[in-house]
Short mmCIF file of C-alpha atoms in Angstrom, two decimals:
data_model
loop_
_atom_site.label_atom_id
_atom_site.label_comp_id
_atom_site.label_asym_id
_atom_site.label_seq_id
_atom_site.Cartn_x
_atom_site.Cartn_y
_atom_site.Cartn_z
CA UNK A 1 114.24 109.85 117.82
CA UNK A 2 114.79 109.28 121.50
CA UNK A 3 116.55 112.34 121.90
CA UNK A 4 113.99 114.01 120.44
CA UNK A 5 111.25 112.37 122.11
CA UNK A 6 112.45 112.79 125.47
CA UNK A 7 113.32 116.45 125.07
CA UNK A 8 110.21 117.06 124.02
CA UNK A 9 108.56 115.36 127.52
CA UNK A 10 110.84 117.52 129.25
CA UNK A 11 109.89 120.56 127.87
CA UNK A 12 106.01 119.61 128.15
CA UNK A 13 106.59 118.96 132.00
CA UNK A 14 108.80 121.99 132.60
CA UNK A 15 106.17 124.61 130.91
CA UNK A 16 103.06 122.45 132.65
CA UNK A 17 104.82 122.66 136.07
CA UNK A 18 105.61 127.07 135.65
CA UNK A 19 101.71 127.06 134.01
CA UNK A 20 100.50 125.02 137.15
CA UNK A 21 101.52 127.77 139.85
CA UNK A 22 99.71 130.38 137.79
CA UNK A 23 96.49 128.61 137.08
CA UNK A 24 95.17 126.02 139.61
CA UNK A 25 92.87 123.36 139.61
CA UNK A 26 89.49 123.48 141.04
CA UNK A 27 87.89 120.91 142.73
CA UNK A 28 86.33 118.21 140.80
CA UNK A 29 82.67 118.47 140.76
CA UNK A 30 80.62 115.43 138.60
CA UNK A 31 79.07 115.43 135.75
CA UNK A 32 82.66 116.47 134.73
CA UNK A 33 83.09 117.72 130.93
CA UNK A 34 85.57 115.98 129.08
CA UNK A 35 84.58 117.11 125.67
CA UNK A 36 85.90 120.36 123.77
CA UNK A 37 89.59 119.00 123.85
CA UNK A 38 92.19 118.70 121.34
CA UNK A 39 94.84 115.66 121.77
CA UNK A 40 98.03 115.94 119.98
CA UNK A 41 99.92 112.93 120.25
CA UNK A 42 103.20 111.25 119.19
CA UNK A 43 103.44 107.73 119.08
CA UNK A 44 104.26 104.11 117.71
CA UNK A 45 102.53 101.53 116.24
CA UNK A 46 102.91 98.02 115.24
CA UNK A 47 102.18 96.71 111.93
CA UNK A 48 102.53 93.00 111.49
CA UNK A 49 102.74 93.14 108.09
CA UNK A 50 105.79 95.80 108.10
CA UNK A 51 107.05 93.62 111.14
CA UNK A 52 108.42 96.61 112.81
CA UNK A 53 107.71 99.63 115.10
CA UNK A 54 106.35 102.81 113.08
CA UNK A 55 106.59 106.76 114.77
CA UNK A 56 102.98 108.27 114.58
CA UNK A 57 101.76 111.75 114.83
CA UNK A 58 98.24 111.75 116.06
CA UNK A 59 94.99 114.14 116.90
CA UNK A 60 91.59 114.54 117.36
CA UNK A 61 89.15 116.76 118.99
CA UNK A 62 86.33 114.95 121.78
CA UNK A 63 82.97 116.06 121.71
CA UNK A 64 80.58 115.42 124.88
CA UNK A 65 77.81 113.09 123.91
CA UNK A 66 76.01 111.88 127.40
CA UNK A 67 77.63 111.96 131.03
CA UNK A 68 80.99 110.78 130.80
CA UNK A 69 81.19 109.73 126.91
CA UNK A 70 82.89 111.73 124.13
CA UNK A 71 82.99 111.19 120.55
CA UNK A 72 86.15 112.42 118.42
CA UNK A 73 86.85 112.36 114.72
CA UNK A 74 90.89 111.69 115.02
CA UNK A 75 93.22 111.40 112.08
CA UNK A 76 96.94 110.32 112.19
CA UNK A 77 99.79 109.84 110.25
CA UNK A 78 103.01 107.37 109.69
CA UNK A 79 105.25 106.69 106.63
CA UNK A 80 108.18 103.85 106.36
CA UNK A 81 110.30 102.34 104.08
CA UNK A 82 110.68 98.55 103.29
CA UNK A 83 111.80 96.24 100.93
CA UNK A 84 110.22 93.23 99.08
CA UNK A 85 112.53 90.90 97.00
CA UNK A 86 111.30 89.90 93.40
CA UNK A 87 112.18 89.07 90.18
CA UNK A 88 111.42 87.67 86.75
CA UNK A 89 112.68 85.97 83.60
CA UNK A 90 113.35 89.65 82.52
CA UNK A 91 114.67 91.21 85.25
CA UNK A 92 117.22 89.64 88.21
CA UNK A 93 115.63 88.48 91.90
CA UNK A 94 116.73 91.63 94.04
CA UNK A 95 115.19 93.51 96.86
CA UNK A 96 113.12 96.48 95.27
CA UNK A 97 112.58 99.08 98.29
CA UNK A 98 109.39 100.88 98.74
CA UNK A 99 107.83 103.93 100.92
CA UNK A 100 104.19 103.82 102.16
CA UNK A 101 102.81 106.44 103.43
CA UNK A 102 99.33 106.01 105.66
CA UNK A 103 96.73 108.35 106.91
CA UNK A 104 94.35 106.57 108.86
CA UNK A 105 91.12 108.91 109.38
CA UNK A 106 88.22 107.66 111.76
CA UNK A 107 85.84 108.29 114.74
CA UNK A 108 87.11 107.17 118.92
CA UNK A 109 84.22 107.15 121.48
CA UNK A 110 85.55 107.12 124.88
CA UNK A 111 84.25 106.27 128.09
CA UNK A 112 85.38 108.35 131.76
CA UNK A 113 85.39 106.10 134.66
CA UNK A 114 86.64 109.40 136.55
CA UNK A 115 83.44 109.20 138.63
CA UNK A 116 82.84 105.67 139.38
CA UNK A 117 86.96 105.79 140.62
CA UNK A 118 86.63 108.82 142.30
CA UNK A 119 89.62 110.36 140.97
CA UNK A 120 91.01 113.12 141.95
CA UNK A 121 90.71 116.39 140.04
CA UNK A 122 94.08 116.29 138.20
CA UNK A 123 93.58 112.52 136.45
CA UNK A 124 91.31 111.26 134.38
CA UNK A 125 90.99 107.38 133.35
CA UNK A 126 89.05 105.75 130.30
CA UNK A 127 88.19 102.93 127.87
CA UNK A 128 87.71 103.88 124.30
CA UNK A 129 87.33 102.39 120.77
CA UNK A 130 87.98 103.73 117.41
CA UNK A 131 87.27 103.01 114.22
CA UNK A 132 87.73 104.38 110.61
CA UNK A 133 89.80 104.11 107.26
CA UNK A 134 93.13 104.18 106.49
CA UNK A 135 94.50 105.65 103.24
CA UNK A 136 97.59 104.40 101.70
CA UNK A 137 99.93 105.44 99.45
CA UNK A 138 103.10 103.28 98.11
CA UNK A 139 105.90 104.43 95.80
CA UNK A 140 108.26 102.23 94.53
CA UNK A 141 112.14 101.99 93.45
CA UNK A 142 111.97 102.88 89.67
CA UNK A 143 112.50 99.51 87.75
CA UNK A 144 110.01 97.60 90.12
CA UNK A 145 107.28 95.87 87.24
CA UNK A 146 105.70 93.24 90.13
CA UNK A 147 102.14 93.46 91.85
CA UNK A 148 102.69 96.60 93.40
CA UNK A 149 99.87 95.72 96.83
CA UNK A 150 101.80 95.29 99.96
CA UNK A 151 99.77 92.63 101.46
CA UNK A 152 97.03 91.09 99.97
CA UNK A 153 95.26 90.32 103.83
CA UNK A 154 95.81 93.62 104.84
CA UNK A 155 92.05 95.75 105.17
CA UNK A 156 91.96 99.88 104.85
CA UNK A 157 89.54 99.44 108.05
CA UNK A 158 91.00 99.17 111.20
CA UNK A 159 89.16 98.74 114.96
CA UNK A 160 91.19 99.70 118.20
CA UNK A 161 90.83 99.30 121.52
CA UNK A 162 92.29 101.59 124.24
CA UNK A 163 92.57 102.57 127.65
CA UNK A 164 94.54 105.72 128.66
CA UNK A 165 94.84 108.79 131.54
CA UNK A 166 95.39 112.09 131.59
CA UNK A 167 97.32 114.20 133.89
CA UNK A 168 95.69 117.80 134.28
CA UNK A 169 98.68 119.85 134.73
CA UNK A 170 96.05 123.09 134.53
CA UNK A 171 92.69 123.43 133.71
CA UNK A 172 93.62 123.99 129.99
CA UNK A 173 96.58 121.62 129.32
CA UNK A 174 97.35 117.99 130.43
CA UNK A 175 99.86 114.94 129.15
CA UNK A 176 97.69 111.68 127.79
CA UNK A 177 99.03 108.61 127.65
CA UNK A 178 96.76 106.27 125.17
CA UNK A 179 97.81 102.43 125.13
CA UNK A 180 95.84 100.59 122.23
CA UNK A 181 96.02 97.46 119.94
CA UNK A 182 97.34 100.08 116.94
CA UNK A 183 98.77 102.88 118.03
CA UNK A 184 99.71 103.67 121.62
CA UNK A 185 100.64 107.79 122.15
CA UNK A 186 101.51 110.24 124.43
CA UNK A 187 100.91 113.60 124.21
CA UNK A 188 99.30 117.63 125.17
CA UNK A 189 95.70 117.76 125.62
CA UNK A 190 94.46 121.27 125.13
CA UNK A 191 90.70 121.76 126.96
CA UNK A 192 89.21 125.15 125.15
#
């Protein structure tokens, strides 16, 4: 995964930097739009009840609401496999593994503080939250007959916080980097 991970940042840099020369950046001029732009992101999360570190594949497309603020429907994706030990009078204490798969579908409003920084025309900085629902679905090891819910605590509604920048490489494509209490990501933003 790191192989692939880094590769991947490598070739994201190397065709931003050839893309760069051809198509430069204009000055910055305020109100700057930040809407119309699709973020594709790769990630990881941390679960407390898996107790471990989960890749994530995330997107979603920001929509300009007022100066500065977006709104963006987002909708990612993660799958692992785990094991819970159980047993019975009928059947021997083992570990039965499982696979979850989760796709957690909701709405991040984000805030620019390009303007109030006076950043320069190749970053952008912001605070954002995000909220929505996450749908699960769990397969168990044939020969599992237990309660078959993960954990009984554990909401389909999640809340995030985040706070993130973006590198304009052009004035169509950038690399985000999102840090947030679920799922932190980096990734392409494409402005259209």
């Amino acid at each position: 995964m790191k192989t692939y991970l880094i590769t991947t940042v490598l070739f994201i840099i190397l065709i931003g930097t050839k893309v760069a020369a051809q198509d430069a950046i204009e000055e910055k001029t305020y109100p700057e739009k930040f809407g119309n732009t699709l973020n594709l992101g790769i990630g990881i999360g941390y679960y407390g009840y898996i107790n471990q570190n989960t890749p994530v594949l995330h997107a979603d497309f920001e929509f300009d609401v007022i100066k500065n603020l977006t709104v963006a429907p987002s909708i990612s994706f993660y799958t692992y496999e785990n094991y819970y030990y159980w047993g019975g009078p009928k059947n021997a204490y083992r570990d039965y593994r499982y696979r979850q798969t989760v796709i957690p579908v909701g709405v991040k409003v984000t805030y620019y503080f390009d303007e109030l920084l006076k950043a320069s025309n190749r970053w952008d900085f912001y605070a954002a939250g995000s909220a929505g629902v996450a749908i699960r679905s769990t397969v168990w090891e044939s020969g599992y007959y237990g309660d078959t819910k993960i954990n009984h605590s554990n909401s389909n509604v999640y809340a995030d916080i985040h706070i993130g920048a973006e590198f304009h490489m052009t004035k169509k494509l950038g690399l985000f980097l999102d840090l947030s209490t679920g799922v932190s990501t980096f990734g392409l933003a494409v402005h259209l």
